[in-house]
Short mmCIF file of C-alpha atoms in Angstrom, two decimals:
data_model
loop_
_atom_site.label_atom_id
_atom_site.label_comp_id
_atom_site.label_asym_id
_atom_site.label_seq_id
_atom_site.Cartn_x
_atom_site.Cartn_y
_atom_site.Cartn_z
CA MET A 1 99.92 65.45 90.59
CA ASN A 2 102.43 66.99 92.99
CA THR A 3 102.53 65.76 96.57
CA ILE A 4 102.89 67.55 99.87
CA HIS A 5 106.15 66.93 101.69
CA LEU A 6 105.83 67.86 105.35
CA ARG A 7 108.88 67.94 107.56
CA ALA A 8 109.31 68.71 111.25
CA LEU A 9 112.26 69.00 113.60
CA SER A 10 110.64 66.71 116.14
CA SER A 11 108.73 63.47 115.97
CA SER A 12 106.02 64.32 118.48
CA GLN A 13 102.78 62.41 118.10
CA VAL A 14 100.67 65.26 119.54
CA THR A 15 98.46 67.64 117.55
CA VAL A 16 97.60 70.80 119.48
CA LEU A 17 94.20 72.36 118.80
CA SER A 18 93.63 75.87 120.13
CA ASN A 19 90.82 76.37 122.65
CA ILE A 20 89.97 79.60 120.83
CA PHE A 21 89.36 77.56 117.68
CA ILE A 22 87.10 75.18 119.58
CA ASP A 23 85.16 77.96 121.32
CA GLN A 24 84.82 80.55 118.53
CA TYR A 25 85.55 79.05 115.12
CA MET A 26 84.37 75.46 115.27
CA PRO A 27 80.69 76.06 116.26
CA GLY A 28 79.97 78.12 113.14
CA ALA A 29 81.87 75.93 110.68
CA GLY A 30 80.61 72.94 108.76
CA GLY A 31 81.76 69.50 109.82
CA GLU A 32 83.71 68.91 106.60
CA PHE A 33 85.57 72.19 107.03
CA VAL A 34 86.52 71.32 110.61
CA LYS A 35 87.81 67.92 109.48
CA VAL A 36 90.05 69.51 106.87
CA TYR A 37 91.49 72.08 109.30
CA ILE A 38 92.24 69.51 112.03
CA TYR A 39 93.77 67.09 109.54
CA LEU A 40 96.06 69.84 108.20
CA LEU A 41 97.28 70.36 111.77
CA ARG A 42 97.75 66.60 112.08
CA LEU A 43 99.87 66.53 108.93
CA LEU A 44 102.05 69.36 110.18
CA ALA A 45 102.81 67.31 113.32
CA ASP A 46 104.00 64.36 111.20
CA PRO A 47 107.65 64.79 110.10
CA SER A 48 107.28 62.31 107.23
CA ALA A 49 103.78 63.16 105.98
CA SER A 50 103.31 63.16 102.21
CA VAL A 51 99.89 63.63 100.66
CA CYS A 52 98.19 64.81 97.49
CA LEU A 53 94.75 66.32 97.22
CA PRO A 54 92.96 63.15 96.01
CA LEU A 55 94.54 61.16 98.86
CA LEU A 56 93.50 63.86 101.33
CA ALA A 57 89.94 63.73 100.00
CA ASP A 58 89.95 59.95 100.19
CA ARG A 59 91.34 60.00 103.72
CA LEU A 60 88.58 62.34 104.92
CA ASN A 61 85.89 60.60 102.86
CA CYS A 62 84.93 63.73 100.91
CA THR A 63 85.48 65.22 97.46
CA GLU A 64 88.38 67.30 96.21
CA GLY A 65 85.92 70.16 95.77
CA ASP A 66 85.11 69.89 99.48
CA ILE A 67 88.80 70.27 100.30
CA SER A 68 89.06 73.34 98.06
CA ARG A 69 85.98 74.93 99.59
CA ALA A 70 87.31 74.24 103.08
CA LEU A 71 90.58 76.01 102.28
CA LYS A 72 88.67 79.01 100.94
CA TYR A 73 86.40 79.03 104.01
CA TRP A 74 89.26 79.03 106.51
CA SER A 75 90.96 81.74 104.46
CA ASN A 76 87.86 83.91 104.79
CA GLU A 77 87.81 83.18 108.52
CA GLY A 78 91.41 84.35 108.81
CA LEU A 79 92.96 81.03 109.83
CA LEU A 80 94.73 80.60 106.51
CA ILE A 81 96.38 83.24 104.33
CA LEU A 82 96.38 82.26 100.66
CA GLU A 83 99.13 83.71 98.47
CA THR A 84 98.62 84.09 94.73
CA ASP A 85 100.85 84.85 91.76
CA PRO A 86 100.14 87.64 89.22
CA SER A 87 97.94 85.26 87.21
CA GLY A 88 95.70 84.67 90.23
CA GLU A 89 96.90 81.12 90.91
CA LEU A 90 97.33 80.31 94.59
CA THR A 91 101.00 79.62 95.36
CA GLY A 92 101.23 79.54 99.13
CA ILE A 93 99.41 79.19 102.42
CA THR A 94 100.36 80.79 105.71
CA LEU A 95 98.69 79.38 108.80
CA THR A 96 97.52 81.87 111.41
CA GLU A 97 96.82 81.37 115.09
CA PRO A 98 93.13 81.45 116.09
CA SER A 99 92.63 84.66 118.04
CA PRO A 100 89.58 86.41 119.51
CA ASP A 101 90.92 89.80 118.43
CA THR A 102 93.17 89.63 115.38
CA GLN A 103 94.48 86.99 113.07
CA MET A 104 98.11 86.32 113.92
CA GLU A 105 100.62 85.45 111.25
CA LEU A 106 102.69 82.27 111.62
CA THR A 107 106.30 82.26 110.45
CA ALA A 108 108.50 79.30 111.25
CA THR A 109 107.71 77.63 114.56
CA VAL A 110 104.52 76.41 116.24
CA SER A 111 104.99 76.73 120.00
CA VAL A 112 102.80 75.01 122.59
CA PRO A 113 101.64 77.03 125.65
CA GLN A 114 103.40 76.06 128.87
CA SER A 115 100.13 74.91 130.43
CA ALA A 116 99.68 72.38 127.66
CA LEU A 117 102.99 70.70 128.38
CA ALA A 118 102.09 69.10 131.69
CA ALA A 119 101.55 65.70 130.12
CA THR A 120 103.61 66.03 126.99
CA ALA A 121 107.15 66.77 125.99
CA PRO A 122 107.99 70.25 124.62
CA ILE A 123 106.91 70.56 121.04
CA SER A 124 108.51 72.78 118.40
CA GLN A 125 107.69 72.27 114.76
CA THR A 126 109.23 73.73 111.67
CA VAL A 127 107.47 73.34 108.35
CA SER A 128 109.52 73.63 105.20
CA ALA A 129 108.90 72.95 101.55
CA ALA A 130 105.31 71.76 101.49
CA THR A 131 103.44 71.98 98.26
CA VAL A 132 99.82 71.17 97.40
CA SER A 133 98.69 71.07 93.77
CA VAL A 134 94.98 71.05 92.98
CA PRO A 135 93.65 69.94 89.58
CA GLN A 136 91.42 72.37 87.76
CA SER A 137 88.59 69.85 87.78
CA ALA A 138 88.44 70.05 91.56
CA LEU A 139 87.83 73.76 91.56
CA ALA A 140 84.29 74.02 90.25
CA ALA A 141 83.22 75.92 93.35
CA ALA A 142 86.56 77.39 94.40
CA ALA A 143 89.53 79.24 92.91
CA PRO A 144 92.41 77.21 91.40
CA ILE A 145 94.79 76.12 94.12
CA SER A 146 98.50 75.34 93.89
CA GLN A 147 99.80 75.80 97.37
CA THR A 148 103.09 75.94 99.21
CA VAL A 149 102.97 75.74 102.99
CA SER A 150 106.07 77.46 104.23
CA ALA A 151 107.44 79.11 107.32
CA ALA A 152 104.91 79.49 110.08
CA THR A 153 105.41 80.80 113.61
CA VAL A 154 102.95 81.83 116.29
CA SER A 155 103.32 85.50 117.23
CA THR A 156 101.83 87.30 120.20
CA PRO A 157 98.21 88.43 119.62
CA GLN A 158 97.72 92.19 119.34
CA PRO A 159 94.45 93.70 120.57
CA ASP A 160 92.10 95.08 117.96
CA THR A 161 90.95 98.47 119.17
CA ALA A 162 88.69 99.26 116.20
CA PRO A 163 85.41 97.37 116.55
CA SER A 164 83.71 96.59 113.26
CA ARG A 165 79.98 96.40 112.67
CA SER A 166 79.88 93.17 110.75
CA ALA A 167 78.56 89.65 110.92
CA SER A 168 81.82 88.45 112.49
CA ALA A 169 81.00 90.50 115.61
CA LEU A 170 78.42 87.89 116.66
CA THR A 171 79.78 85.57 119.33
CA PRO A 172 79.25 81.80 119.11
CA ALA A 173 77.07 81.95 122.22
CA ARG A 174 74.86 84.61 120.65
CA ILE A 175 74.64 82.66 117.40
CA LYS A 176 73.57 79.57 119.29
CA GLU A 177 70.96 81.57 121.20
CA LEU A 178 69.54 83.07 117.99
CA LYS A 179 69.35 79.71 116.27
CA GLU A 180 67.18 78.44 119.12
CA ASN A 181 64.64 81.16 118.33
CA GLU A 182 61.78 79.52 116.43
CA ASP A 183 61.17 82.56 114.20
CA VAL A 184 64.85 82.79 113.29
CA ALA A 185 65.04 79.06 112.54
CA GLN A 186 62.02 79.41 110.27
CA LEU A 187 63.62 82.45 108.58
CA ILE A 188 66.80 80.52 107.83
CA TYR A 189 64.72 77.72 106.31
CA ILE A 190 62.81 80.21 104.14
CA CYS A 191 66.06 81.84 102.98
CA GLU A 192 67.38 78.45 101.92
CA GLN A 193 64.22 77.87 99.88
CA TYR A 194 64.53 81.25 98.14
CA LEU A 195 68.24 80.83 97.42
CA GLY A 196 67.89 77.19 96.42
CA LYS A 197 70.78 75.98 98.56
CA THR A 198 71.79 75.14 102.09
CA LEU A 199 73.20 78.21 103.80
CA THR A 200 76.85 78.07 104.73
CA PRO A 201 77.87 79.09 108.26
CA THR A 202 79.01 82.44 106.88
CA ASP A 203 75.68 83.00 105.11
CA THR A 204 73.78 82.07 108.28
CA ARG A 205 75.89 84.46 110.31
CA LYS A 206 75.02 87.30 107.94
CA ILE A 207 71.30 86.56 108.19
CA LEU A 208 71.62 86.63 111.97
CA PHE A 209 73.57 89.88 111.68
CA PHE A 210 70.64 91.48 109.83
CA TYR A 211 68.33 90.34 112.61
CA ASP A 212 70.45 91.05 115.67
CA GLU A 213 72.70 93.97 114.72
CA LEU A 214 70.71 95.81 112.04
CA LYS A 215 67.49 95.21 114.02
CA MET A 216 65.61 94.05 110.93
CA SER A 217 62.43 92.10 111.61
CA VAL A 218 61.90 88.57 110.32
CA ASP A 219 59.32 89.89 107.83
CA LEU A 220 61.70 92.57 106.57
CA ILE A 221 64.52 90.05 106.05
CA ASP A 222 62.03 87.79 104.26
CA PHE A 223 61.12 90.65 101.91
CA LEU A 224 64.83 91.51 101.50
CA ILE A 225 65.61 88.03 100.22
CA GLN A 226 62.55 88.03 97.96
CA TYR A 227 63.49 91.42 96.53
CA CYS A 228 67.09 90.43 95.74
CA VAL A 229 66.23 87.01 94.32
CA GLY A 230 63.42 88.56 92.25
CA ARG A 231 66.00 90.80 90.59
CA GLY A 232 68.23 87.84 89.79
CA HIS A 233 70.73 88.33 92.61
CA LYS A 234 71.31 85.36 94.90
CA SER A 235 74.75 86.41 96.08
CA MET A 236 74.89 86.94 99.84
CA ARG A 237 77.31 89.80 99.25
CA TYR A 238 74.68 91.61 97.15
CA ILE A 239 71.98 90.87 99.74
CA GLU A 240 74.20 92.27 102.48
CA THR A 241 74.83 95.43 100.44
CA VAL A 242 71.10 96.04 100.05
CA ALA A 243 70.52 95.35 103.75
CA MET A 244 73.19 97.87 104.76
CA ALA A 245 71.69 100.45 102.39
CA TRP A 246 68.22 99.96 103.89
CA SER A 247 69.65 100.28 107.37
CA LYS A 248 71.38 103.51 106.38
CA GLU A 249 68.09 104.87 105.01
CA GLY A 250 66.31 103.98 108.25
CA ILE A 251 64.03 101.40 106.65
CA THR A 252 62.51 99.30 109.44
CA THR A 253 59.29 97.90 107.96
CA VAL A 254 58.25 96.00 104.87
CA GLU A 255 56.03 98.91 103.82
CA MET A 256 58.98 101.33 103.95
CA ALA A 257 61.10 98.90 101.95
CA LYS A 258 58.40 98.46 99.33
CA ASP A 259 57.97 102.21 99.01
CA SER A 260 61.73 102.70 98.64
CA THR A 261 62.25 99.90 96.13
CA SER A 262 59.17 100.95 94.14
CA ARG A 263 60.27 104.56 94.01
CA TYR A 264 63.84 103.83 93.03
CA GLY A 265 62.71 101.06 90.69
CA ARG A 266 60.65 103.58 88.73
CA ASP A 267 63.55 106.03 88.75
CA TYR A 268 65.96 103.39 87.42
CA PHE A 269 63.79 102.65 84.40
CA THR A 270 63.15 106.35 83.80
CA ILE A 271 66.90 106.92 83.61
CA LEU A 272 67.35 103.91 81.34
CA LYS A 273 64.69 105.33 79.04
CA ALA A 274 66.46 108.70 79.02
CA MET A 275 69.60 106.85 77.94
CA GLY A 276 67.68 105.19 75.14
CA ILE A 277 67.91 101.76 76.79
CA ALA A 278 64.87 99.50 76.74
CA ASN A 279 63.87 95.87 77.33
CA ARG A 280 66.41 95.10 80.03
CA ASN A 281 67.04 95.62 83.74
CA PRO A 282 69.86 97.82 85.02
CA VAL A 283 73.08 96.02 85.93
CA ASP A 284 74.77 96.38 89.30
CA SER A 285 77.31 99.01 88.20
CA GLU A 286 74.53 101.15 86.73
CA ILE A 287 72.47 100.83 89.91
CA VAL A 288 75.44 101.99 91.97
CA MET A 289 75.86 105.11 89.84
CA MET A 290 72.12 105.86 89.77
CA ASP A 291 71.94 105.50 93.55
CA THR A 292 74.81 107.97 93.81
CA TRP A 293 72.97 110.50 91.64
CA LEU A 294 69.67 110.09 93.45
CA LYS A 295 70.73 109.53 97.04
CA ASP A 296 74.24 110.91 97.54
CA TYR A 297 74.11 113.85 95.12
CA GLY A 298 70.39 114.47 95.56
CA PHE A 299 69.71 115.37 91.92
CA SER A 300 66.16 115.61 90.67
CA MET A 301 65.03 113.43 87.80
CA ASP A 302 64.99 116.48 85.47
CA MET A 303 68.67 117.09 86.17
CA ILE A 304 69.60 113.45 85.58
CA GLN A 305 67.61 113.37 82.34
CA GLU A 306 69.43 116.53 81.19
CA ALA A 307 72.76 114.82 81.85
CA CYS A 308 71.60 111.77 79.92
CA SER A 309 70.51 113.96 77.01
CA ARG A 310 73.90 115.68 76.90
CA THR A 311 75.59 112.28 77.05
CA ILE A 312 73.74 111.06 73.97
CA MET A 313 74.44 114.31 72.11
CA GLN A 314 78.16 114.21 72.87
CA THR A 315 78.87 110.49 72.49
CA GLY A 316 76.07 109.31 70.22
CA GLN A 317 75.39 106.35 72.51
CA PRO A 318 74.31 105.63 76.10
CA SER A 319 77.18 105.92 78.56
CA PHE A 320 76.62 105.86 82.30
CA GLN A 321 80.26 106.72 82.87
CA TYR A 322 79.98 109.89 80.78
CA ALA A 323 76.74 110.92 82.52
CA HIS A 324 78.35 110.22 85.88
CA LYS A 325 81.22 112.53 84.96
CA ILE A 326 78.75 115.30 84.04
CA LEU A 327 76.70 114.96 87.22
CA THR A 328 79.78 114.71 89.42
CA GLY A 329 81.10 117.92 87.89
CA TRP A 330 77.81 119.70 88.56
CA PHE A 331 77.73 118.39 92.12
CA LYS A 332 81.26 119.56 92.88
CA LYS A 333 80.40 123.03 91.55
CA GLY A 334 77.16 123.16 93.55
CA ALA A 335 74.97 123.24 90.45
CA LEU A 336 71.96 121.27 91.68
CA THR A 337 69.23 123.11 89.71
CA PRO A 338 68.62 123.79 86.02
CA GLU A 339 69.22 127.51 86.65
CA ALA A 340 72.64 126.82 88.17
CA VAL A 341 73.57 124.56 85.26
CA HIS A 342 72.46 127.25 82.80
CA ALA A 343 74.71 129.75 84.58
CA LEU A 344 77.63 127.32 84.23
CA ASP A 345 76.85 126.95 80.51
CA VAL A 346 76.89 130.75 80.06
CA GLN A 347 80.21 131.01 81.86
CA HIS A 348 81.67 128.22 79.76
CA GLN A 349 80.46 129.82 76.52
CA LYS A 350 81.90 133.19 77.54
CA ARG A 351 85.28 131.66 78.32
CA SER A 352 85.27 129.88 74.97
CA GLN A 353 84.52 133.14 73.12
CA ASP A 354 87.24 134.99 75.03
CA ASN A 355 89.76 132.29 74.23
CA SER A 356 88.77 132.34 70.54
CA ARG A 357 89.01 136.12 70.39
CA GLY A 358 92.38 136.04 72.09
CA ARG A 359 93.70 133.58 69.54
CA SER A 360 92.49 135.68 66.61
CA GLN A 361 94.19 138.82 67.96
CA THR A 362 97.52 137.17 68.54
CA PRO A 363 100.04 138.50 65.92
CA LYS A 364 101.40 135.92 63.58
CA SER A 365 104.93 134.93 64.35
CA PRO A 366 107.39 135.47 61.47
CA ASN A 367 108.33 132.41 59.47
CA ARG A 368 109.97 131.66 56.16
CA PHE A 369 106.77 132.50 54.28
CA ASN A 370 106.19 136.01 55.59
CA ASN A 371 109.51 137.19 57.06
CA PHE A 372 110.57 139.20 53.95
CA GLN A 373 109.45 142.51 52.46
CA GLN A 374 106.45 141.94 50.20
CA ARG A 375 106.69 143.29 46.60
CA ASN A 376 104.11 145.46 44.90
CA TYR A 377 103.34 144.73 41.23
CA ASP A 378 101.34 146.67 38.58
CA PHE A 379 99.54 143.77 37.02
CA LYS A 380 98.08 145.90 34.18
CA GLU A 381 101.56 146.97 33.12
CA LEU A 382 102.79 143.39 33.29
CA GLU A 383 99.90 142.25 31.14
CA LYS A 384 100.66 144.96 28.55
CA GLN A 385 104.31 143.92 28.36
CA LEU A 386 103.31 140.30 27.90
CA LEU A 387 100.97 141.13 25.00
CA GLU A 388 103.63 143.24 23.27
CA ARG A 389 106.08 140.38 23.38
CA GLN A 390 103.63 137.87 22.01
CA ASN A 391 102.01 140.00 19.26
CA PRO A 392 104.20 142.13 16.94
CA TYR A 393 101.14 144.26 16.10
CA PHE A 394 101.39 145.91 19.49
CA GLN A 395 105.10 146.63 18.94
CA GLN A 396 104.57 148.76 15.72
CA PRO A 397 103.61 152.44 16.05
CA HIS A 398 100.21 153.36 14.67
#
């Protein structure tokens, strides 16, 4: 097990924790995650710190898996940047400064604001050659980690002028206010029962995003979770995708959601049947393509079934990719009706005939087999000469 070697240019016994972290990041994070982040800062302030993952877990009274999950969490929050090699193994970590607007990259020095130096000596830390190796057994819930902490410096925050409509837009104050709502607290409890786990701060933030930003009612979110779990999808990413799709469609009530899911559910299985697929549910990639055909392209079921039929005839097996290629081609050419597709077929057949006719009329180029003057033979005369040579009877006059 490799150890972490942390070095600093100074021996200051002060660990600086950003107020932005305390105000915006800490309230939504789990206690174990906060412990890991603060202890990492503490280690960076120690010029002689040396630690391995098991020792870190033992020091914080948690498991190695907890440490791994904490690193992944802070990476998702933008406070750590994880670097990976081509094989996907994590090889480095870059610490970033907590910022209300953008995540700032750290390079080589951690500088303390002037206002923080009233009671302490100036602090300037340089981190070099720090490596963390994580055993595969510790990564049951997180990606393999083999980390090198190197070169970190606080840069000046740059304003983010492009607001994003996402769960991260919720402020800690708003999150706290929503959690105090009895209906929302009950909704979070129900979601945990459906998903069979305790919601992480990120998961909770997304549920609150559905409620506060997408303006989905508690009942609609309840049905959303039921619908996704009933189809075997407990991933919050999948649930968020469905929620965004419903919002885009203007679905605001449970009745509208039921009508939409029932309608598209029937369509999905109709398309599967046209493909010759039975006794299974559509997978996510197939649902994405079918939604594109039905919603984005606006094809009728007759048109989609025609594309499926042509797919089977051409490939001899069901292929959503092949059908998608057919329907995309029709959509780009504006052929949205059977009549328009028939017209395209006629044009294609005519071009094929013209090309075939053009090839048949093209004169043959001379080659060694036909680039000489052909000879004309009298085969009857040749046959007579052959018989005369073989049979003396034909050579004597009669």
